[in-house]
Structures are given as structure tokens and as C-alpha cells.
């Protein structure tokens, strides 16, 4: 889900990180990835909250909206993070989440639900976030690589004949009459 530049940055950070890295320090480094330096839901720069429900970095305003939907939100500098939470963030982040949740967002969607700006009223921001995450209006799972080619399906001629199977749910056949 991360771009090549982001993966390089994380790899460089992990080489420099001491063996006993503090999860919060690692999370701060992840927040410095360029695509995480802007709120996942609006143009606010340097978001200070993690939406751990969707694994994104969000600003103060959007964190309040997410909390109103009972999404789990934690402050980067005010809360402690487990290593599992940080690992989850390392594999996700704003770019990966927006690729899925805004995959089908287009000009038609923008007419009804414009992308939030700095001047978007709170009620419109709330509607946008609801449409994006709860309604999944523009959601599309990331395309995965095609599975390897399967073996060709057997043809009728290649299937050996089988003995008839017994129907376990059928009524028992009547016993033959004594001779």
C-alpha cells in the first residue's frame, strides 16, 4: 500500500531505529511520511491524531467527527501506542486508506459531496466523512494481482465413472418379500 519513496523512508528509519524502539517515536516517524502530513479527510496540515479504526492520521476537527461516529481516535503526543498499533499504521496510512475509500470518487460525486476544504462547514464535513467511511459510497477494495492460472477443468471424458452414491436422506427401500 505504500509508495516506493515511503517504503524507502520506513526502511531507512527501521535501520536507524534502536532495538528497543519506542512505539510512539516510530509512530511519529510514520506520521512524517509525506502523504501522512495532511489529514486523511481534509486539507489540514500536520494532523496530530490517529484514527485507529481506519489507520489514518487526522486533524483535530476531523478527529472530533470520527469520535462522534464512535471511531477510535488517539492523540499522537497525548497517548501511548502499542507496537501492534504502530505496525498496523506502518502497513496502512492516509494514502492506502484513501485509495480504497475514495477509489470511485469522481466528478459526479464531487457535485453532491465536494472534497472538504479549510472553509467546509462542520455539518458538511460530517456528511462527507459519513459518506466516505460508514456508507462506503466510493469504496473499492484495492486490486490484487491475478491468481496464478489454474489447471484446466476436467472434461466429461477424463472423469472416471463412479459408483452411484447412496442418498442418506431418502426413505429406506422396502425389504424384498420372502420367497
Short mmCIF file of C-alpha atoms in Angstrom, two decimals:
data_model
loop_
_atom_site.label_atom_id
_atom_site.label_comp_id
_atom_site.label_asym_id
_atom_site.label_seq_id
_atom_site.Cartn_x
_atom_site.Cartn_y
_atom_site.Cartn_z
CA UNK A 1 0.00 0.00 0.00
CA UNK A 2 2.97 2.35 0.45
CA UNK A 3 4.75 4.04 -2.44
CA UNK A 4 8.37 3.28 -3.20
CA UNK A 5 9.56 6.53 -1.58
CA UNK A 6 7.56 5.82 1.56
CA UNK A 7 8.89 2.27 1.78
CA UNK A 8 12.45 3.59 1.41
CA UNK A 9 11.85 6.11 4.18
CA UNK A 10 10.44 3.44 6.51
CA UNK A 11 13.29 1.08 5.66
CA UNK A 12 15.83 3.82 6.43
CA UNK A 13 14.05 4.61 9.69
CA UNK A 14 13.97 0.96 10.71
CA UNK A 15 17.73 0.60 10.10
CA UNK A 16 18.41 3.61 12.32
CA UNK A 17 15.90 2.63 14.98
CA UNK A 18 17.43 1.14 18.11
CA UNK A 19 16.48 -2.42 19.03
CA UNK A 20 14.21 -1.12 21.81
CA UNK A 21 12.36 1.46 19.70
CA UNK A 22 9.61 3.35 21.42
CA UNK A 23 6.27 2.78 19.60
CA UNK A 24 5.31 6.45 19.92
CA UNK A 25 8.60 7.57 18.36
CA UNK A 26 8.10 5.13 15.49
CA UNK A 27 4.55 6.40 15.02
CA UNK A 28 5.85 9.98 14.82
CA UNK A 29 8.26 8.86 12.10
CA UNK A 30 5.39 7.25 10.18
CA UNK A 31 3.44 10.50 10.55
CA UNK A 32 6.31 12.28 8.77
CA UNK A 33 5.76 10.32 5.57
CA UNK A 34 4.63 12.99 3.07
CA UNK A 35 1.15 11.54 2.48
CA UNK A 36 0.53 11.40 6.23
CA UNK A 37 1.45 15.06 6.72
CA UNK A 38 -2.04 16.09 5.61
CA UNK A 39 -5.27 14.99 7.27
CA UNK A 40 -6.83 11.96 5.55
CA UNK A 41 -10.19 13.75 5.32
CA UNK A 42 -9.45 17.44 4.77
CA UNK A 43 -6.54 19.68 3.67
CA UNK A 44 -5.36 20.46 7.23
CA UNK A 45 -1.58 20.08 7.52
CA UNK A 46 0.28 18.17 10.25
CA UNK A 47 -2.52 16.08 11.76
CA UNK A 48 -1.97 15.23 15.40
CA UNK A 49 -4.39 12.33 15.83
CA UNK A 50 -4.53 8.70 14.74
CA UNK A 51 -7.85 7.20 13.74
CA UNK A 52 -7.05 3.63 14.72
CA UNK A 53 -10.38 2.39 13.36
CA UNK A 54 -9.25 3.24 9.80
CA UNK A 55 -5.47 3.59 10.40
CA UNK A 56 -5.21 7.20 9.26
CA UNK A 57 -3.77 10.45 10.55
CA UNK A 58 -6.42 13.13 11.08
CA UNK A 59 -6.61 16.73 12.27
CA UNK A 60 -8.34 17.99 15.41
CA UNK A 61 -11.59 18.86 13.62
CA UNK A 62 -11.85 15.53 11.78
CA UNK A 63 -10.87 13.61 14.93
CA UNK A 64 -13.96 15.09 16.62
CA UNK A 65 -16.17 13.97 13.73
CA UNK A 66 -14.70 10.47 13.83
CA UNK A 67 -15.25 10.30 17.60
CA UNK A 68 -18.89 11.25 17.06
CA UNK A 69 -19.18 8.06 14.95
CA UNK A 70 -17.52 6.07 17.78
CA UNK A 71 -14.31 5.59 15.81
CA UNK A 72 -11.26 5.10 17.99
CA UNK A 73 -9.07 8.22 17.91
CA UNK A 74 -5.86 8.83 19.86
CA UNK A 75 -3.59 11.85 20.06
CA UNK A 76 -0.08 11.22 18.77
CA UNK A 77 1.56 13.20 21.57
CA UNK A 78 -1.03 12.57 24.29
CA UNK A 79 -1.47 8.80 24.20
CA UNK A 80 0.64 5.68 24.33
CA UNK A 81 0.64 3.31 21.40
CA UNK A 82 1.37 -0.39 21.40
CA UNK A 83 3.84 -1.86 18.93
CA UNK A 84 0.91 -3.72 17.29
CA UNK A 85 -0.88 -0.40 16.68
CA UNK A 86 2.27 1.08 15.16
CA UNK A 87 2.81 -1.97 12.94
CA UNK A 88 -0.77 -1.63 11.69
CA UNK A 89 -0.17 2.04 10.88
CA UNK A 90 3.06 1.17 9.07
CA UNK A 91 1.10 -1.03 6.67
CA UNK A 92 -1.69 1.49 6.09
CA UNK A 93 -1.72 5.28 6.40
CA UNK A 94 -3.60 8.02 4.60
CA UNK A 95 -2.62 7.17 1.04
CA UNK A 96 -3.53 3.48 1.24
CA UNK A 97 -6.83 4.14 3.00
CA UNK A 98 -7.84 6.92 0.60
CA UNK A 99 -7.03 4.70 -2.38
CA UNK A 100 -9.71 2.30 -1.13
CA UNK A 101 -12.28 4.68 0.35
CA UNK A 102 -12.10 7.25 -2.47
CA UNK A 103 -11.45 4.80 -5.32
CA UNK A 104 -14.73 5.63 -7.08
CA UNK A 105 -14.87 9.31 -6.10
CA UNK A 106 -15.31 11.24 -9.33
CA UNK A 107 -16.75 14.47 -10.78
CA UNK A 108 -20.33 13.25 -10.22
CA UNK A 109 -19.62 12.51 -6.56
CA UNK A 110 -17.91 15.87 -6.15
CA UNK A 111 -21.11 17.69 -7.19
CA UNK A 112 -23.06 16.24 -4.25
CA UNK A 113 -20.19 15.74 -1.80
CA UNK A 114 -17.32 18.11 -2.58
CA UNK A 115 -13.91 17.31 -1.16
CA UNK A 116 -13.62 19.23 2.14
CA UNK A 117 -11.66 22.46 2.21
CA UNK A 118 -10.47 24.67 5.07
CA UNK A 119 -13.80 26.53 4.93
CA UNK A 120 -16.11 23.50 4.80
CA UNK A 121 -18.83 23.88 7.45
CA UNK A 122 -18.75 21.22 10.20
CA UNK A 123 -22.07 19.66 9.13
CA UNK A 124 -20.81 19.20 5.54
CA UNK A 125 -17.52 17.73 6.81
CA UNK A 126 -19.51 15.28 8.93
CA UNK A 127 -21.66 14.30 5.92
CA UNK A 128 -18.55 13.74 3.80
CA UNK A 129 -16.82 11.56 6.42
CA UNK A 130 -20.04 9.56 6.95
CA UNK A 131 -20.42 9.00 3.21
CA UNK A 132 -16.74 8.07 2.87
CA UNK A 133 -16.35 5.62 5.77
CA UNK A 134 -19.75 4.48 7.02
CA UNK A 135 -21.70 4.42 3.75
CA UNK A 136 -18.60 3.40 1.74
CA UNK A 137 -20.07 5.38 -1.15
CA UNK A 138 -16.81 5.44 -3.10
CA UNK A 139 -15.14 2.35 -1.61
CA UNK A 140 -13.43 -0.26 -3.71
CA UNK A 141 -11.08 -2.91 -2.40
CA UNK A 142 -7.57 -2.49 -3.76
CA UNK A 143 -6.94 -4.52 -6.88
CA UNK A 144 -4.83 -7.55 -6.15
CA UNK A 145 -2.59 -9.41 -8.52
CA UNK A 146 -4.35 -12.02 -10.64
CA UNK A 147 -4.15 -15.52 -9.18
CA UNK A 148 -1.93 -17.99 -10.99
CA UNK A 149 -3.56 -19.85 -13.86
CA UNK A 150 -5.48 -22.85 -12.59
CA UNK A 151 -5.29 -26.30 -14.09
CA UNK A 152 -7.89 -26.79 -16.84
CA UNK A 153 -11.22 -28.08 -15.65
CA UNK A 154 -11.68 -31.80 -16.25
CA UNK A 155 -13.82 -32.77 -19.22
CA UNK A 156 -16.51 -35.40 -19.05
CA UNK A 157 -14.29 -37.84 -20.94
CA UNK A 158 -11.46 -37.51 -18.38
CA UNK A 159 -13.58 -38.23 -15.29
CA UNK A 160 -13.67 -41.95 -14.41
CA UNK A 161 -17.13 -43.44 -13.88
CA UNK A 162 -18.18 -43.63 -10.24
CA UNK A 163 -20.49 -45.98 -8.42
CA UNK A 164 -23.84 -44.44 -7.59
CA UNK A 165 -23.84 -42.73 -4.22
CA UNK A 166 -26.29 -43.62 -1.50
CA UNK A 167 -28.78 -40.90 -0.55
CA UNK A 168 -28.57 -40.77 3.23
CA UNK A 169 -31.79 -38.76 3.50
CA UNK A 170 -34.01 -40.96 1.32
CA UNK A 171 -36.55 -43.31 2.85
CA UNK A 172 -35.13 -46.85 3.18
CA UNK A 173 -36.05 -49.19 0.35
CA UNK A 174 -38.62 -51.83 1.31
CA UNK A 175 -37.14 -55.21 2.16
CA UNK A 176 -37.63 -57.89 -0.51
CA UNK A 177 -40.60 -60.19 0.12
CA UNK A 178 -39.67 -63.67 1.49
CA UNK A 179 -39.65 -66.33 -1.14
#
